[in-house]
PDB file of C-alpha atoms and ligand atoms in Angstrom:
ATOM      1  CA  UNK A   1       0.000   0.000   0.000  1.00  0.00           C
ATOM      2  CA  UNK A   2       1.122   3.642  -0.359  1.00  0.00           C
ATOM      3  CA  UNK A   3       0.186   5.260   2.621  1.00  0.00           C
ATOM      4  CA  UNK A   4       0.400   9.724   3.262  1.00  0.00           C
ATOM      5  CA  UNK A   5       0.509  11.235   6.400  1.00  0.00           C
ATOM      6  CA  UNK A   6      -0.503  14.797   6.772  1.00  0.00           C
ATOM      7  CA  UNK A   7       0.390  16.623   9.954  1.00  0.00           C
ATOM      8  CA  UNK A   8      -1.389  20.315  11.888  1.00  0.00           C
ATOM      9  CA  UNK A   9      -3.049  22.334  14.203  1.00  0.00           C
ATOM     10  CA  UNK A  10      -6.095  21.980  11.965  1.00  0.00           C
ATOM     11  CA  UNK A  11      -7.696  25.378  14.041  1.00  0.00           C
ATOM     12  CA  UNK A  12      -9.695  25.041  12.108  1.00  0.00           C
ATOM     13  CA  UNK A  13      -9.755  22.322   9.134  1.00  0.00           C
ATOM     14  CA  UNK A  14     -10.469  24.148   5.881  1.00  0.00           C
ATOM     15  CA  UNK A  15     -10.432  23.513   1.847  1.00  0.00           C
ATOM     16  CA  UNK A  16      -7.051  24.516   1.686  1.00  0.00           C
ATOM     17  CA  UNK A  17      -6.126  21.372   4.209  1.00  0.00           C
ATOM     18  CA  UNK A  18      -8.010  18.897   2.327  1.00  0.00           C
ATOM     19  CA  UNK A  19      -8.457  19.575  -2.004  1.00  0.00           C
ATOM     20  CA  UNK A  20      -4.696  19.740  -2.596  1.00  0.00           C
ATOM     21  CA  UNK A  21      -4.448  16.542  -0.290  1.00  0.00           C
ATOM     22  CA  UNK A  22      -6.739  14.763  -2.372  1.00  0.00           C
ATOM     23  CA  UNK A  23      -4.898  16.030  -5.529  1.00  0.00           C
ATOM     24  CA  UNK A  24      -1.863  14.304  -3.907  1.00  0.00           C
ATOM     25  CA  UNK A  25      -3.832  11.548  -3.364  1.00  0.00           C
ATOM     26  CA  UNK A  26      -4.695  11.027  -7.094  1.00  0.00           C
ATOM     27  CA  UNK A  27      -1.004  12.323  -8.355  1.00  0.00           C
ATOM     28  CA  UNK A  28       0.665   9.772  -5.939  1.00  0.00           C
ATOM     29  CA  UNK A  29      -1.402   6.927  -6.263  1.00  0.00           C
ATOM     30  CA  UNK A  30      -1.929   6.783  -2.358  1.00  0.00           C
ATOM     31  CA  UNK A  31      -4.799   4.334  -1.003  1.00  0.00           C
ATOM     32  CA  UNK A  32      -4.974   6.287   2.461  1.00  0.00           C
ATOM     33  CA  UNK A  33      -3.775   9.503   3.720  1.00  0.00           C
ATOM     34  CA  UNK A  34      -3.567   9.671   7.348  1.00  0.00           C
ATOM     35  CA  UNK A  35      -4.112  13.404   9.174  1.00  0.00           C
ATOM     36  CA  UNK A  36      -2.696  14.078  12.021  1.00  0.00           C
ATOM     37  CA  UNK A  37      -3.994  16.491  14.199  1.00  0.00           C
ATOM     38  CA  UNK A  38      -1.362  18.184  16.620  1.00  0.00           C
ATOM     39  CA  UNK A  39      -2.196  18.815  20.219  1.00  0.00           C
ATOM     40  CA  UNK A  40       1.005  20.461  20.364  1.00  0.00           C
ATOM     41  CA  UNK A  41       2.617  21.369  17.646  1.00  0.00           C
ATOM     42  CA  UNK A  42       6.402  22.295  18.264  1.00  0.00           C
ATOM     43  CA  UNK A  43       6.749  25.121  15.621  1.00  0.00           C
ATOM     44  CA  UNK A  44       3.506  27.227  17.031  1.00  0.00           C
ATOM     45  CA  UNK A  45       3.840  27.200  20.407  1.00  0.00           C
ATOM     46  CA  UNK A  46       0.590  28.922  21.934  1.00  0.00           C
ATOM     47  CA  UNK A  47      -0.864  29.272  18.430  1.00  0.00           C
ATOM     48  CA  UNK A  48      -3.569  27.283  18.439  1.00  0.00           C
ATOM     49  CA  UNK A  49      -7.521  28.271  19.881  1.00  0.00           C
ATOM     50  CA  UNK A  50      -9.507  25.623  20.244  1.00  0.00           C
ATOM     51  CA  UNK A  51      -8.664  22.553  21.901  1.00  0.00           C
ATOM     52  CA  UNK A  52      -7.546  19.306  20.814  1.00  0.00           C
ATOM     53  CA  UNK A  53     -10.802  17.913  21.228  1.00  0.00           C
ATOM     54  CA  UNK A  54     -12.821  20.285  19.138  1.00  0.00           C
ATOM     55  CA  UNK A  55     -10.051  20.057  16.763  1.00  0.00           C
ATOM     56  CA  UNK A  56      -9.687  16.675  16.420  1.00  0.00           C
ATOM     57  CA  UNK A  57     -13.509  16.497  15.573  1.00  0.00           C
ATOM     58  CA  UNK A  58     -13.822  19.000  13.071  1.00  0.00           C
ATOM     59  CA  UNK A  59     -11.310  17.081  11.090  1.00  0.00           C
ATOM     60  CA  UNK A  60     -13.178  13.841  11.506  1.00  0.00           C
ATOM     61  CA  UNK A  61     -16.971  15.872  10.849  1.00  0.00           C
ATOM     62  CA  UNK A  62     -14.564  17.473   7.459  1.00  0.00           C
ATOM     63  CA  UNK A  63     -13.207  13.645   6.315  1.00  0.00           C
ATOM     64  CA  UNK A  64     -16.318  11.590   6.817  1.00  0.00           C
ATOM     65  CA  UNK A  65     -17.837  11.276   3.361  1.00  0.00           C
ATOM     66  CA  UNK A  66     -14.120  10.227   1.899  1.00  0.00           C
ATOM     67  CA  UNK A  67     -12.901   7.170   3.283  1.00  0.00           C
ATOM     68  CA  UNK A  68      -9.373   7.426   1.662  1.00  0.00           C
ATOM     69  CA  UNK A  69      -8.696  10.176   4.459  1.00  0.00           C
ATOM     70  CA  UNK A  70      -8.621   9.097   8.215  1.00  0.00           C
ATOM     71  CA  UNK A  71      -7.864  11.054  11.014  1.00  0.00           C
ATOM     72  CA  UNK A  72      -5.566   9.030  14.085  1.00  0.00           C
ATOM     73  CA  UNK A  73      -4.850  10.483  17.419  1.00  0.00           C
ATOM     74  CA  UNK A  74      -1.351   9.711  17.507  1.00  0.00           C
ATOM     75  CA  UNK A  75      -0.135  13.495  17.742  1.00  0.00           C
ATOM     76  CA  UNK A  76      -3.028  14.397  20.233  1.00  0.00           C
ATOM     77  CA  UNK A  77      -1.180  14.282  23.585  1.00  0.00           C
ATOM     78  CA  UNK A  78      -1.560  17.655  25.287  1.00  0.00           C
ATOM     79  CA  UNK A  79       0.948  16.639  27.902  1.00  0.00           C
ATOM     80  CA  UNK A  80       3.862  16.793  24.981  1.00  0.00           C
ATOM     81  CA  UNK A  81       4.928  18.185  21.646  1.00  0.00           C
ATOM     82  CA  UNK A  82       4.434  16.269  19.525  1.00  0.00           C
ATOM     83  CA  UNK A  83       7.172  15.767  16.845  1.00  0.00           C
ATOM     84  CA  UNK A  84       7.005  14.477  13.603  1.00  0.00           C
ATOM     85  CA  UNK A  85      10.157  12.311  13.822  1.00  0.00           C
ATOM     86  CA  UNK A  86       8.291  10.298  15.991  1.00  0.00           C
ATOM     87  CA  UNK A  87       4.999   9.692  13.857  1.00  0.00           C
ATOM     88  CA  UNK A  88       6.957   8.881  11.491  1.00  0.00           C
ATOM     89  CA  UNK A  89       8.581   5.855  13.307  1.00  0.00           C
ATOM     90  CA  UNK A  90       5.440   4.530  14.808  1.00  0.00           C
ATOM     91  CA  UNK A  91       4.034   4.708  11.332  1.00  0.00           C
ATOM     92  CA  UNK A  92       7.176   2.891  10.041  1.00  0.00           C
ATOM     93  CA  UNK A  93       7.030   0.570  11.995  1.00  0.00           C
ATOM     94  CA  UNK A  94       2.760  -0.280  12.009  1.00  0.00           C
ATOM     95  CA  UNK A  95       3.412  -0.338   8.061  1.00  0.00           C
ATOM     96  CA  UNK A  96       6.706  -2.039   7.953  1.00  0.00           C
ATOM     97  CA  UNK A  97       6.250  -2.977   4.171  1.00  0.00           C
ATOM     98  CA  UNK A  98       4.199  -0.356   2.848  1.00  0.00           C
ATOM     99  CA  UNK A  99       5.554   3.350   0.861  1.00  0.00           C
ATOM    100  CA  UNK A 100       5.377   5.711   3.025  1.00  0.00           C
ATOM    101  CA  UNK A 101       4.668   9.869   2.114  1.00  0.00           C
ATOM    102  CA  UNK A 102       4.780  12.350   4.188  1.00  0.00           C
ATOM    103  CA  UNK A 103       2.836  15.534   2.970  1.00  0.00           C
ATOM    104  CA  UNK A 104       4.168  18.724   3.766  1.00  0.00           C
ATOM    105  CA  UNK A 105       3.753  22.460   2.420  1.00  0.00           C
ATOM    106  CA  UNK A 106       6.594  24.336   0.207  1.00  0.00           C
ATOM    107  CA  UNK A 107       7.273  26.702   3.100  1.00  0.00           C
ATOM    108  CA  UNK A 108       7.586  23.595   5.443  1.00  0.00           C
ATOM    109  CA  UNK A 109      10.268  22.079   3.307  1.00  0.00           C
ATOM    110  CA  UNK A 110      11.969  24.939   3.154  1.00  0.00           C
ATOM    111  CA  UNK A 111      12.292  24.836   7.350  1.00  0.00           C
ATOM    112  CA  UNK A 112      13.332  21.194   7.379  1.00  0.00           C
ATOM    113  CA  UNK A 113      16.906  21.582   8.648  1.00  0.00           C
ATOM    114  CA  UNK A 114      14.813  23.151  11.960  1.00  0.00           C
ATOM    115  CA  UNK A 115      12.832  19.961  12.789  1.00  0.00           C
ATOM    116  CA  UNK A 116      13.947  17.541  15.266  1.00  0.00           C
ATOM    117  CA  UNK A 117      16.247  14.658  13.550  1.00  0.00           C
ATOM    118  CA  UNK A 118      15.154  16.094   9.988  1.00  0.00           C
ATOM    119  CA  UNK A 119      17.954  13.267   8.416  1.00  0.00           C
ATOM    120  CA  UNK A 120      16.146  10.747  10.227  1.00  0.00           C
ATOM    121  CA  UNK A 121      13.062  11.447   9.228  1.00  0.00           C
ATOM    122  CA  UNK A 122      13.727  11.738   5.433  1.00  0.00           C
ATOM    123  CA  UNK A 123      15.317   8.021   5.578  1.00  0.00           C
ATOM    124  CA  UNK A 124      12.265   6.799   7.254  1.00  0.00           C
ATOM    125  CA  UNK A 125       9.734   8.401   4.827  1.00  0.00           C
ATOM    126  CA  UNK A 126       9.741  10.265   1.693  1.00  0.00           C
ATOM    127  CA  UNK A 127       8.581  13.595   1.604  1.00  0.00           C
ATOM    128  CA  UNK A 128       5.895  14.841  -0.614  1.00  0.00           C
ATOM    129  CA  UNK A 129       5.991  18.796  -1.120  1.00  0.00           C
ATOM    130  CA  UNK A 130       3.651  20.280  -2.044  1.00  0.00           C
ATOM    131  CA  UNK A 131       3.875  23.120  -4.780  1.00  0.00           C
ATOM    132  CA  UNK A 132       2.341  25.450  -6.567  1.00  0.00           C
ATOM    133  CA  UNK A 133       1.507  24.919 -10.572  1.00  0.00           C
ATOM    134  CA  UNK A 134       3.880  28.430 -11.203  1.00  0.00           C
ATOM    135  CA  UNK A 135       6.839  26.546  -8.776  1.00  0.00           C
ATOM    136  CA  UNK A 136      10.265  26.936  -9.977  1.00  0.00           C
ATOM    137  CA  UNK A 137      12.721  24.663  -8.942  1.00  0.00           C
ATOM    138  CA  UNK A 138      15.673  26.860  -8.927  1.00  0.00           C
ATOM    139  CA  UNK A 139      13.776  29.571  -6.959  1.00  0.00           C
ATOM    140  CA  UNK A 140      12.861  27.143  -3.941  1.00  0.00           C
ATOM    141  CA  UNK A 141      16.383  25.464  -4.233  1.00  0.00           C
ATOM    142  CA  UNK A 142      17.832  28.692  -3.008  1.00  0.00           C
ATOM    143  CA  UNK A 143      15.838  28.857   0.193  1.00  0.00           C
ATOM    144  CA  UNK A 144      16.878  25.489   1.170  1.00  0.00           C
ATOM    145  CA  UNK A 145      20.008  24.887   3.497  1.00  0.00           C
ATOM    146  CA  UNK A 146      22.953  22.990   1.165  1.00  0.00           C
ATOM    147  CA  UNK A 147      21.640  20.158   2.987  1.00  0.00           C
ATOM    148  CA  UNK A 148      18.054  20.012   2.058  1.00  0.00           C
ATOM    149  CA  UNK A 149      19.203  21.361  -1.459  1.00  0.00           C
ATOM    150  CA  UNK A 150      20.532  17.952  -1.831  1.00  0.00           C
ATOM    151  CA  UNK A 151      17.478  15.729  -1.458  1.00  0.00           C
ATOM    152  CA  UNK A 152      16.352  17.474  -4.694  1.00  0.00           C
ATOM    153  CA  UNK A 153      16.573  15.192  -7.124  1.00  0.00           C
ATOM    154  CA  UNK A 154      16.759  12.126  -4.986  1.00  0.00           C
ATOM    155  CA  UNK A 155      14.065   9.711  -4.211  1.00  0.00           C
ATOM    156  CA  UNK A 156      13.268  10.903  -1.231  1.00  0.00           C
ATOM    157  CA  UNK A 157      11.686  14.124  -2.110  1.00  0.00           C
ATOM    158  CA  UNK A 158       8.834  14.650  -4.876  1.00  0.00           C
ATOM    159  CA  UNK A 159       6.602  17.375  -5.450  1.00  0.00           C
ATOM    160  CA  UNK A 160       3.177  17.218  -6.167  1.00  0.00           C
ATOM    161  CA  UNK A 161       1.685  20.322  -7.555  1.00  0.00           C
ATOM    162  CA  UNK A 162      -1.532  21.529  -6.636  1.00  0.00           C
ATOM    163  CA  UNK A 163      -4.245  24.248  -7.279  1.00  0.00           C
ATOM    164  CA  UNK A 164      -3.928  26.728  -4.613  1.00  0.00           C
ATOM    165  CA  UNK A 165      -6.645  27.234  -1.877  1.00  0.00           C
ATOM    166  CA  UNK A 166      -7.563  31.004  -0.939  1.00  0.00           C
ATOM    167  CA  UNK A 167      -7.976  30.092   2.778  1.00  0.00           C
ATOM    168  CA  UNK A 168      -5.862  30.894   5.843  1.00  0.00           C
ATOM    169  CA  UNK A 169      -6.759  29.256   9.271  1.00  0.00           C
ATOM    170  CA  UNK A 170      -5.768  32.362  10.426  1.00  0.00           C
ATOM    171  CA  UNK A 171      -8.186  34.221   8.227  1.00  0.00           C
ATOM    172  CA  UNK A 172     -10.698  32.036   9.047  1.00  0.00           C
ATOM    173  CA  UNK A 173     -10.532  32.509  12.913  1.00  0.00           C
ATOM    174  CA  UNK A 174     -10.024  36.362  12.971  1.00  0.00           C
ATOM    175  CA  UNK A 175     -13.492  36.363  10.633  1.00  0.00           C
ATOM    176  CA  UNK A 176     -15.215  33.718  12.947  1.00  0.00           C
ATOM    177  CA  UNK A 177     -14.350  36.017  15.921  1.00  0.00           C
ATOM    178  CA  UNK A 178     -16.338  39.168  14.357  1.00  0.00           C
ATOM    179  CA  UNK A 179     -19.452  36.734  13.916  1.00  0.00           C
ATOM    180  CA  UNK A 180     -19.204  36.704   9.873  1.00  0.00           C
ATOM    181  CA  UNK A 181     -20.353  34.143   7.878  1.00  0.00           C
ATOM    182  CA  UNK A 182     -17.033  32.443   6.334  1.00  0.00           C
ATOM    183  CA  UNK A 183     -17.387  32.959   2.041  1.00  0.00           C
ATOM    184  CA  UNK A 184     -18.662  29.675   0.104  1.00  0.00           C
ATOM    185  CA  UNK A 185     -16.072  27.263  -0.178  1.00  0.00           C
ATOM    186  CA  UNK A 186     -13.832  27.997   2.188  1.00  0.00           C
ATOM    187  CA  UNK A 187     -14.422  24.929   5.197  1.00  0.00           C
ATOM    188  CA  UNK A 188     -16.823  21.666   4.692  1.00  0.00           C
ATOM    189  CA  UNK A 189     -20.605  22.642   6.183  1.00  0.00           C
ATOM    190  CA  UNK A 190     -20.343  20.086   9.362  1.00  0.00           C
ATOM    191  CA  UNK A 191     -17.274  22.074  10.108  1.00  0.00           C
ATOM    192  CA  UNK A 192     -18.800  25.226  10.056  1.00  0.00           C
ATOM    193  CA  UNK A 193     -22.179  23.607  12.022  1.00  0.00           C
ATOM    194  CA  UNK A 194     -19.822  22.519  15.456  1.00  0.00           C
ATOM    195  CA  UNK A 195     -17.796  25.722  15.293  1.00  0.00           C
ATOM    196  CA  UNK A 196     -21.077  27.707  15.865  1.00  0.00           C
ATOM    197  CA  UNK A 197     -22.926  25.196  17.724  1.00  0.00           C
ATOM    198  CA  UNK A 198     -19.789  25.690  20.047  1.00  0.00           C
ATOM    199  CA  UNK A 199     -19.145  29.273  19.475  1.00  0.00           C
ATOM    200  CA  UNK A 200     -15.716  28.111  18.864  1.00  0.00           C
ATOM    201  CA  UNK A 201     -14.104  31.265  18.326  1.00  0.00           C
ATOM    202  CA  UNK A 202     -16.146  34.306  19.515  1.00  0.00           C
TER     203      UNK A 202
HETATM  204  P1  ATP B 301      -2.593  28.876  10.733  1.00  0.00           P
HETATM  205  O1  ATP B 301      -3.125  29.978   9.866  1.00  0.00           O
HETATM  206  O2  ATP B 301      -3.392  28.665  11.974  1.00  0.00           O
HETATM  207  O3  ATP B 301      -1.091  28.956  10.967  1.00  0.00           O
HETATM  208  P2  ATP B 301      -2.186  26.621   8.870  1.00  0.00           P
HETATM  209  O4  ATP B 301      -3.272  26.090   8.019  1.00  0.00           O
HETATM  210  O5  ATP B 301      -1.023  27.300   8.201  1.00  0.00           O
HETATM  211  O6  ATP B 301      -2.889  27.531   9.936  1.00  0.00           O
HETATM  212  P3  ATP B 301      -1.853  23.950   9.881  1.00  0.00           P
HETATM  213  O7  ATP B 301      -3.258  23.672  10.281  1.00  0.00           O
HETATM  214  O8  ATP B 301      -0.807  23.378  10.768  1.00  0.00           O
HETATM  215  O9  ATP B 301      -1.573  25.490   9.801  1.00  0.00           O
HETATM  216  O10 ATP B 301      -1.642  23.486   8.388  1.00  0.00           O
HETATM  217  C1  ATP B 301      -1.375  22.169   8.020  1.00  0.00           C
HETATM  218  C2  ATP B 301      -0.724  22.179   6.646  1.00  0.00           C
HETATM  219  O11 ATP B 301      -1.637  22.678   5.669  1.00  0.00           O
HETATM  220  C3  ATP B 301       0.524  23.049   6.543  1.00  0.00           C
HETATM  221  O12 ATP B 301       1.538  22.259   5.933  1.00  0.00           O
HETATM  222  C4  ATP B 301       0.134  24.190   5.654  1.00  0.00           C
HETATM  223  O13 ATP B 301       1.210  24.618   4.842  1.00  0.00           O
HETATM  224  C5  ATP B 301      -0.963  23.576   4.800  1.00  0.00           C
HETATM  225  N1  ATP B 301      -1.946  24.583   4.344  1.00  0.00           N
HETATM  226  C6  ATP B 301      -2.616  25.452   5.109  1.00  0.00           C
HETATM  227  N2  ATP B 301      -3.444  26.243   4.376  1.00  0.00           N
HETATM  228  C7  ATP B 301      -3.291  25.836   3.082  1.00  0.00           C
HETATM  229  C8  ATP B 301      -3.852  26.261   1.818  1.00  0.00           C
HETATM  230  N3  ATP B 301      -4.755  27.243   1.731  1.00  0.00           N
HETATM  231  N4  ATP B 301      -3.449  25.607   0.707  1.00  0.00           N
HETATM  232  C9  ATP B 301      -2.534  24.609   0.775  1.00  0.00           C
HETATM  233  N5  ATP B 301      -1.968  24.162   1.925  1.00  0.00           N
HETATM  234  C10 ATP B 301      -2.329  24.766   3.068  1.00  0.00           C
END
């Protein structure tokens, strides 16, 4: 099987968290991509709003209808960071024979010399970027450390391009806050139906 694992705060899930996944999806071949919602996540600290709970459901309410996307708890500890070194070894090692991908954004890549045992990580799992249409190679090349620069081109990094997604979870909160309406298209209806049932962000 080829498997994806997608990683966040999810606060909250939106279209721009889950169309270019499925566009991976389809570009990679993947039977299942795994999210991961972060109680913790080690680059935000304080970010996030709502709690793991409410965000943990939102991105099961925003998956349902698809069952090639499943949400596990694995990064929902609130007593720890969680670090994704050390999903990706539990996930090596539930799917010892299986391809492993783990979905990240262009920015992200760029900060991989930052994370926790980065040259660990890349030779447990390749890494699937994920890029604009417009990308140029060259142009992300030189925000990458020489050490990143070098997986380009290797088999442990592809890119998957993707139509980009107007939304910002940021965006999204800051408008939830004032008591707008969030435009058409911008996070699944169930999503949208908890946050105000909840008054998740006012
Ligand atoms: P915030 O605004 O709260 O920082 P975020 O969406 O950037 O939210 P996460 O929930 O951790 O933060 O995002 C998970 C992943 O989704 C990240 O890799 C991020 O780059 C990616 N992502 C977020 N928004 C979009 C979007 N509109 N299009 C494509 N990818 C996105």
């Amino acid at each position: 099987m080829k498997i994806g694992l997608f990683g966040g705060t999810f606060d909250p899930i939106h279209f721009g968290h889950i169309l270019p996944v499925k566009q991976a999806r389809t570009q990679l071949g993947l039977d299942l991509v795994i999210y991961l919602p972060t109680a913790i996540p080690p680059h935000k600290p304080g970010g996030q709003v709502a709690l793991p709970h409410a965000r943990w459901t939102m991105v099961e309410l925003a998956l349902l209808s698809d069952p090639g996307l499943v949400a596990d708890p694995f990064e929902l500890t609130p007593e720890k960071e969680a670090f994704t070194v050390d999903s990706v070894e539990h996930f090596r090692s539930a799917f010892p024979a299986d391809d492993l991908y783990l979905l990240i954004g262009c920015d992200s890549f760029a900060e991989l010399h930052t994370w926790r045992r980065w040259e660990e990580l890349v030779a447990m799992v390749r890494l699937a970027v994920l890029v604009r249409p417009d990308w140029r190679p060259g142009a992300l090349e030189a925000q990458l450390t020489p050490e990143v620069a070098a997986l380009m081109g290797t088999d442990r990094v592809c890119f998957v391009t993707n139509r980009p997604v107007a939304v910002s979870a940021t965006e999204l909160r800051r408008l939830l806050a004032t008591g707008a309406q969030p435009p058409e298209g911008w996070l699944p209806d169930l999503v949208l139906q908890y946050i105000q049932k909840y008054n998740l962000y006012r």
